Structure formats: C-alpha cells, structure tokens
Short mmCIF file of N, CA and C and ligand atoms in Angstrom, two decimals:
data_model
loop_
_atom_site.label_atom_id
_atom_site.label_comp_id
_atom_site.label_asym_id
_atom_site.label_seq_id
_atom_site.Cartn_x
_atom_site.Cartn_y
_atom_site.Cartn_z
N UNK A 23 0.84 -1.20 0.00
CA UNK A 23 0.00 0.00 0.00
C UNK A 23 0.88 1.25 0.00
N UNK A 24 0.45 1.96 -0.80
CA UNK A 24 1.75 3.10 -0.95
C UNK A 24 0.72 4.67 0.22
N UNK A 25 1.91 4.94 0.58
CA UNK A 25 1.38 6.33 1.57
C UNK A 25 1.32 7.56 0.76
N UNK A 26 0.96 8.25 0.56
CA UNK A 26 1.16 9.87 0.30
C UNK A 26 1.02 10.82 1.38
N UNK A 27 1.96 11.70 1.41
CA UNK A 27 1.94 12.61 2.62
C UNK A 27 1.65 14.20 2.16
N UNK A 28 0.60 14.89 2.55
CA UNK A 28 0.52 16.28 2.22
C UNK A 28 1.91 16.69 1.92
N UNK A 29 2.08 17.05 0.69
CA UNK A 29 2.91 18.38 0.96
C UNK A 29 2.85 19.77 1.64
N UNK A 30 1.85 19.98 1.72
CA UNK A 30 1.25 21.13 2.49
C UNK A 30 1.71 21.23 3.90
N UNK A 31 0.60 20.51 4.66
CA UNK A 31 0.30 20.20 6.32
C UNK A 31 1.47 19.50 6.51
N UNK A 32 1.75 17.96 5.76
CA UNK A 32 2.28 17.16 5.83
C UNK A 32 1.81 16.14 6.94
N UNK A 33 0.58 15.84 6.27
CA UNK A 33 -0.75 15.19 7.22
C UNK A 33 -0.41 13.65 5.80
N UNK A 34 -0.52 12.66 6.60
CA UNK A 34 -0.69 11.47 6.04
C UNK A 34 -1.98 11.46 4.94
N UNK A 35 -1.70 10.94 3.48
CA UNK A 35 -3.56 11.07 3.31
C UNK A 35 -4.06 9.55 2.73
N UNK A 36 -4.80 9.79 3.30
CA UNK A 36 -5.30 8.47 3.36
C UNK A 36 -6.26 7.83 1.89
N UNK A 37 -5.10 7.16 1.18
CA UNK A 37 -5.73 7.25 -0.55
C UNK A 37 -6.99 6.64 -0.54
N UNK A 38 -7.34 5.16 0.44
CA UNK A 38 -8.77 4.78 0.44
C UNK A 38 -9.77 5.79 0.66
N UNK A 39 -9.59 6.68 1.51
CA UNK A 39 -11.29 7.75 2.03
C UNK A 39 -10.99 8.50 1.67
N UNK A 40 -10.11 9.28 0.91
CA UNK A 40 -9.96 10.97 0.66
C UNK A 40 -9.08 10.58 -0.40
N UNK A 41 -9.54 11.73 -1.06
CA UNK A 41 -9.11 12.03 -2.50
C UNK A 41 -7.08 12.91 -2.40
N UNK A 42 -6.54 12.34 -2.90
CA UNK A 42 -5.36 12.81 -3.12
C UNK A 42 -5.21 14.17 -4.25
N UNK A 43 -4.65 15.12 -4.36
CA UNK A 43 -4.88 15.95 -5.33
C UNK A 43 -3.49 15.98 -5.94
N UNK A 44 -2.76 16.16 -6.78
CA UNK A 44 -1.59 16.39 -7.54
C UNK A 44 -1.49 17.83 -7.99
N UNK A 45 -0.95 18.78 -7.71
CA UNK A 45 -0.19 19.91 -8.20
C UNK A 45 1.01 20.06 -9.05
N UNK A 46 0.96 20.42 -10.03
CA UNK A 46 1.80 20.18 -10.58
C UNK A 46 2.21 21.48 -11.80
N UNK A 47 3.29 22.38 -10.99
CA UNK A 47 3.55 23.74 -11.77
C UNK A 47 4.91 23.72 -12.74
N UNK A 48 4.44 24.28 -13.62
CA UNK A 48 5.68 24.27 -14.74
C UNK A 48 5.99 25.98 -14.78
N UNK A 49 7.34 25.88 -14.39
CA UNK A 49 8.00 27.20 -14.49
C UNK A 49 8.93 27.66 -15.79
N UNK A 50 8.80 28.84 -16.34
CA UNK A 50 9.34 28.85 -17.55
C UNK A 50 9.82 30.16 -17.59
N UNK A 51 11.19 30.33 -17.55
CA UNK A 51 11.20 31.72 -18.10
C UNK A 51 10.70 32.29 -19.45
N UNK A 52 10.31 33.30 -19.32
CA UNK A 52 9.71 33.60 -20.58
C UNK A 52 9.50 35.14 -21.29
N UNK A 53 9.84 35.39 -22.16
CA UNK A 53 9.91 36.74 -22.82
C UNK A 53 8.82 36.51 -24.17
N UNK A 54 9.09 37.77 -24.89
CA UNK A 54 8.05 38.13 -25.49
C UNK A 54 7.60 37.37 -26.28
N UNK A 55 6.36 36.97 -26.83
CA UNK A 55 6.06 35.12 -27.00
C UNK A 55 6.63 35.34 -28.90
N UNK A 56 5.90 36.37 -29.28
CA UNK A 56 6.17 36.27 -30.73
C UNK A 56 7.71 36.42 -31.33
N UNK A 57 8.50 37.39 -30.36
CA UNK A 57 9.93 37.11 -30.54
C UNK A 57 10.88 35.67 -30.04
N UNK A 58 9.90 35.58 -29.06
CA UNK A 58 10.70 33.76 -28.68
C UNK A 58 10.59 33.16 -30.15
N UNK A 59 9.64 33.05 -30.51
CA UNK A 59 8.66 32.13 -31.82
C UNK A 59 10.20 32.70 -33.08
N UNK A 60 10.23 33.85 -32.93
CA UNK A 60 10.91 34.00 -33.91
C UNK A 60 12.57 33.75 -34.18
N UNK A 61 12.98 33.97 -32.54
CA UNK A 61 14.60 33.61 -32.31
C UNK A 61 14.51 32.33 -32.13
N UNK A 62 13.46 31.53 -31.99
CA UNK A 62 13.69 29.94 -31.57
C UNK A 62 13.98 29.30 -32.97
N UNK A 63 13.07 29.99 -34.09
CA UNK A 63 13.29 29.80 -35.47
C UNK A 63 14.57 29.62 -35.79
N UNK A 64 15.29 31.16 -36.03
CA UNK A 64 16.64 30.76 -36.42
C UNK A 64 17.57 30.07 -35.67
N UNK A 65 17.45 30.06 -34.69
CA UNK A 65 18.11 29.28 -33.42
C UNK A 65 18.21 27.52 -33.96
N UNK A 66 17.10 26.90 -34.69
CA UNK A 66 16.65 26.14 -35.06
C UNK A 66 17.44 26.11 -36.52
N UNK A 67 17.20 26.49 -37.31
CA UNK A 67 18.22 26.46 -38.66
C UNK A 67 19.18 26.64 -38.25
N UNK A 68 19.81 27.47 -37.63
CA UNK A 68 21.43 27.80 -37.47
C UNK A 68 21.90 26.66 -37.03
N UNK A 69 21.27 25.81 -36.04
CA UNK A 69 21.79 24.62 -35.56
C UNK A 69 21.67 23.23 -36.88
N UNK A 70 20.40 23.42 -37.22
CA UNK A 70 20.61 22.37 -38.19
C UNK A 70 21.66 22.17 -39.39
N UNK A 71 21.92 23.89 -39.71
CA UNK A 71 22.85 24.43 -40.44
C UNK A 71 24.78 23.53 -40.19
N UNK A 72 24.36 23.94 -38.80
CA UNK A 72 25.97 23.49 -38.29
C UNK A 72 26.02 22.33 -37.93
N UNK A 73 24.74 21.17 -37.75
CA UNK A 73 24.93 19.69 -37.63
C UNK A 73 25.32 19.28 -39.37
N UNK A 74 24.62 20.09 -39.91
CA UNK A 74 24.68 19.42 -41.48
C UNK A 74 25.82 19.44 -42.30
N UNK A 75 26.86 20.62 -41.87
CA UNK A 75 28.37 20.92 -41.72
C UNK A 75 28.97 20.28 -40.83
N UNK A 76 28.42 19.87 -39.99
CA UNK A 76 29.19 19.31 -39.16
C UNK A 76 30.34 20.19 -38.52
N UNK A 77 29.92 21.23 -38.39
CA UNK A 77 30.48 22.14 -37.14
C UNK A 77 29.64 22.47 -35.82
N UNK A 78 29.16 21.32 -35.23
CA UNK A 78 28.66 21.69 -34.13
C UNK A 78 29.22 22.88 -33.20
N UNK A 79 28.65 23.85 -32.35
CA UNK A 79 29.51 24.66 -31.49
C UNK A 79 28.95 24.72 -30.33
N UNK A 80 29.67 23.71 -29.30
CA UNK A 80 29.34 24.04 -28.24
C UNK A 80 28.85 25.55 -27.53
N UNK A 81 29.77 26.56 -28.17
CA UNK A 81 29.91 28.11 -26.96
C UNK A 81 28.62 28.57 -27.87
N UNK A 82 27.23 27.97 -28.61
CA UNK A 82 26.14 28.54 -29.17
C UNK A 82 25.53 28.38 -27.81
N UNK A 83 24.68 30.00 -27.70
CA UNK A 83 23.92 30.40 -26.80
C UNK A 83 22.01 30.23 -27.10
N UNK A 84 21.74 29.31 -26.15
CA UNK A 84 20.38 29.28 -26.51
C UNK A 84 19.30 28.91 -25.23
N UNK A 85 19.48 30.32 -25.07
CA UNK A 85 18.31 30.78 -23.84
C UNK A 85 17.14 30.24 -23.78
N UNK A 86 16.23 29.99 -25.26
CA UNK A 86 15.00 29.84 -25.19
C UNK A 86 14.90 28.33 -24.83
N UNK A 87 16.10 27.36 -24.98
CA UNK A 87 16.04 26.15 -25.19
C UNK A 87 16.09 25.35 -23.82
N UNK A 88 16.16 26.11 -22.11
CA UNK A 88 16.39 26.23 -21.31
C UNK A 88 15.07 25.12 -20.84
N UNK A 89 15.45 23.85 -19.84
CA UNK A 89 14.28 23.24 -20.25
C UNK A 89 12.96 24.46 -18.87
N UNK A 90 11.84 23.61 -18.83
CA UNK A 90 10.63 24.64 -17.76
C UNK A 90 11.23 23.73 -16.73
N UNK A 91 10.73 24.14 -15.27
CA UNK A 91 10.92 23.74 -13.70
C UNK A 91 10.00 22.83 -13.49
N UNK A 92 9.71 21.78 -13.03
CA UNK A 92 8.41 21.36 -13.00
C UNK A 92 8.57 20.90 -11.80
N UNK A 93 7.37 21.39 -10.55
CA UNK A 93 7.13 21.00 -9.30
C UNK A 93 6.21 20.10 -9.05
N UNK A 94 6.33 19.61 -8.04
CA UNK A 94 4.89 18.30 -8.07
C UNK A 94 4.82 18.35 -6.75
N UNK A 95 3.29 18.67 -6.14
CA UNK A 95 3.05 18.59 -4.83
C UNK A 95 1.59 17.34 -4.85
N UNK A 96 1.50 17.02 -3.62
CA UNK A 96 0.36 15.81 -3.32
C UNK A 96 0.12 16.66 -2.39
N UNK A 97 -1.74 16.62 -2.44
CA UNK A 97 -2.29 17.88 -1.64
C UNK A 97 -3.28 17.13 -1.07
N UNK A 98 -3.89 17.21 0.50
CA UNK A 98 -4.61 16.49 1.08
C UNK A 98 -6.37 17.60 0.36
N UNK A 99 -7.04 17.01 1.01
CA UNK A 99 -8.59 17.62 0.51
C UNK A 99 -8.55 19.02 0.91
N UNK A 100 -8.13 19.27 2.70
CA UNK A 100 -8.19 20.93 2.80
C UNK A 100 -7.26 21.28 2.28
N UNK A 101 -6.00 21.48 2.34
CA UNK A 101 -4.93 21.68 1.37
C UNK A 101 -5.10 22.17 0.05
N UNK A 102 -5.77 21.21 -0.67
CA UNK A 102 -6.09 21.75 -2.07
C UNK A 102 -7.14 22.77 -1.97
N UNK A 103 -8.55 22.87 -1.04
CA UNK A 103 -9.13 23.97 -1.19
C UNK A 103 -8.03 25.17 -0.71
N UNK A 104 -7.24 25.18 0.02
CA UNK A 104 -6.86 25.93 0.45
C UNK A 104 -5.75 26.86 -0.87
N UNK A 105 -5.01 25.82 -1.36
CA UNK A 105 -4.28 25.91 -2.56
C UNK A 105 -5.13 26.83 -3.73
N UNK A 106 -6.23 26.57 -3.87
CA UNK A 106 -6.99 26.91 -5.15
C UNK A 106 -7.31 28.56 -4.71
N UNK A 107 -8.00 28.66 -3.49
CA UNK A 107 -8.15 29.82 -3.01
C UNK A 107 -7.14 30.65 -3.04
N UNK A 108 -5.74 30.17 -3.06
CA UNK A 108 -4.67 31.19 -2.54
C UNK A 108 -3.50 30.74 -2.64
N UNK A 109 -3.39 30.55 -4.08
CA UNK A 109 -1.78 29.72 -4.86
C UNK A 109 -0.72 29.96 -4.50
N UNK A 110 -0.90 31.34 -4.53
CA UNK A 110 0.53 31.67 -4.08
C UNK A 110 0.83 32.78 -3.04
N UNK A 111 0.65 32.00 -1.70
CA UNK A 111 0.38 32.54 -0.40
C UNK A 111 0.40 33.63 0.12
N UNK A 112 -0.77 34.51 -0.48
CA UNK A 112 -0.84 35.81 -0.64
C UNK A 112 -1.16 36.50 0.15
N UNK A 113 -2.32 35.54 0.82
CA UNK A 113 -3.63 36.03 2.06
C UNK A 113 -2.58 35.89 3.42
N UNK A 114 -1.42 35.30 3.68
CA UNK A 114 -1.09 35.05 4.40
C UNK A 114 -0.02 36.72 4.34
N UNK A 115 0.60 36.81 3.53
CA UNK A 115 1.38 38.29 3.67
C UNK A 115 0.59 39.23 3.88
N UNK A 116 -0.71 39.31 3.50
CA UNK A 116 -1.47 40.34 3.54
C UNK A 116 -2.00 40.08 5.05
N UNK A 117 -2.60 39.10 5.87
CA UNK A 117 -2.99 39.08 7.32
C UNK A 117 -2.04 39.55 8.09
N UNK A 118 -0.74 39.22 7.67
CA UNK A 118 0.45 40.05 8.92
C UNK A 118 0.38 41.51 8.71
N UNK A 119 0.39 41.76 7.12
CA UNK A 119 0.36 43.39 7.01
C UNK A 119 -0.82 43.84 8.00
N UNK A 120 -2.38 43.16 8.14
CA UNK A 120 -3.26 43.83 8.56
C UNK A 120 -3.29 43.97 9.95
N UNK A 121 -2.30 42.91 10.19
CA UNK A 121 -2.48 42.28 11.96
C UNK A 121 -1.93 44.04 12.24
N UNK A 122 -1.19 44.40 11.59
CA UNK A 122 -0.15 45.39 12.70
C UNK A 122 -0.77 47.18 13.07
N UNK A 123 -2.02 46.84 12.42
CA UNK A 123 -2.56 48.10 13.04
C UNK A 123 -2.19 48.15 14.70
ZN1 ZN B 13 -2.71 19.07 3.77
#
C-alpha cells in the first residue's frame, strides 16, 4: 500500500477515504512570445545548419532552449481547497500586514 503525505500540512492522506490531489507547476522563463517564436526559429536552422556541416559549437547560446521547472506537490482535501483559493500565499502576507494596526 503506498502512503502519500501532504505536501502542504504534511498530514498522512489516506488514498482509500480521501481524495489525493496532484499539483503540478511548470516554471518557464519567458519573454516576449512572438519574438521567442521568432529567435527559436533561427536558433533552429542555425543549428541544423551546423549539424549538417558538421560544425557543431558548443559556446552557441540558446536561452529559449532552457528546459521549464516542473514542481509536483500531493495535496490532502483541505490543502487543495486551500491551494486553489490562494496559490501563491498571498492572504497570508497580507494578514500580517493587517495584523499590525
Ligand atoms: Zn494538507
């Protein structure tokens, strides 16, 4: 029987009675989409260019080709409501700001 443990709480969850949730964010740096589209282009010939010569070059710079981050969290039932409400723990910076009246 395999366990999953909140990532969150880090509360055991129990896969028979409660639903497990999977999160799963892909991080990407990213600039302007139609100029990516367009430097990825030649980026793309120039390389095929220099496999087909057979001058590969290592010191070629290629930013866009950078792979994405990909995170993976297992989220218990409150957890995930909690997640959906407030991704990226916003309500929580903002309650300390309010606490300090
Ligand atoms: Zn949890």
């Amino acid at each position: 029987m395999i366990h999953y443990t909140c990532d969150r709480c880090k509360r055991e969850i129990d896969a028979c009675h409660e639903t497990r949730y999977t999160v799963r964010i892909e991080i990407q740096a990213s600039s302007d989409p139609a100029l990516a589209d367009f430097d990825e282009d030649i980026d793309h010939l120039t390389e095929l260019h220099q496999v087909l010569e057979g001058i590969a070059d290592d010191d070629l710079d290629f930013p866009l080709s950078l792979p994405a981050q990909i995170v993976r969290y297992d989220l218990c039932p409150e957890c995930h409501q909690q997640f959906l409400k407030n991704p990226l723990g916003r309500d929580a910076m903002m309650a300390i700001g309010f606490s300090n009246n």
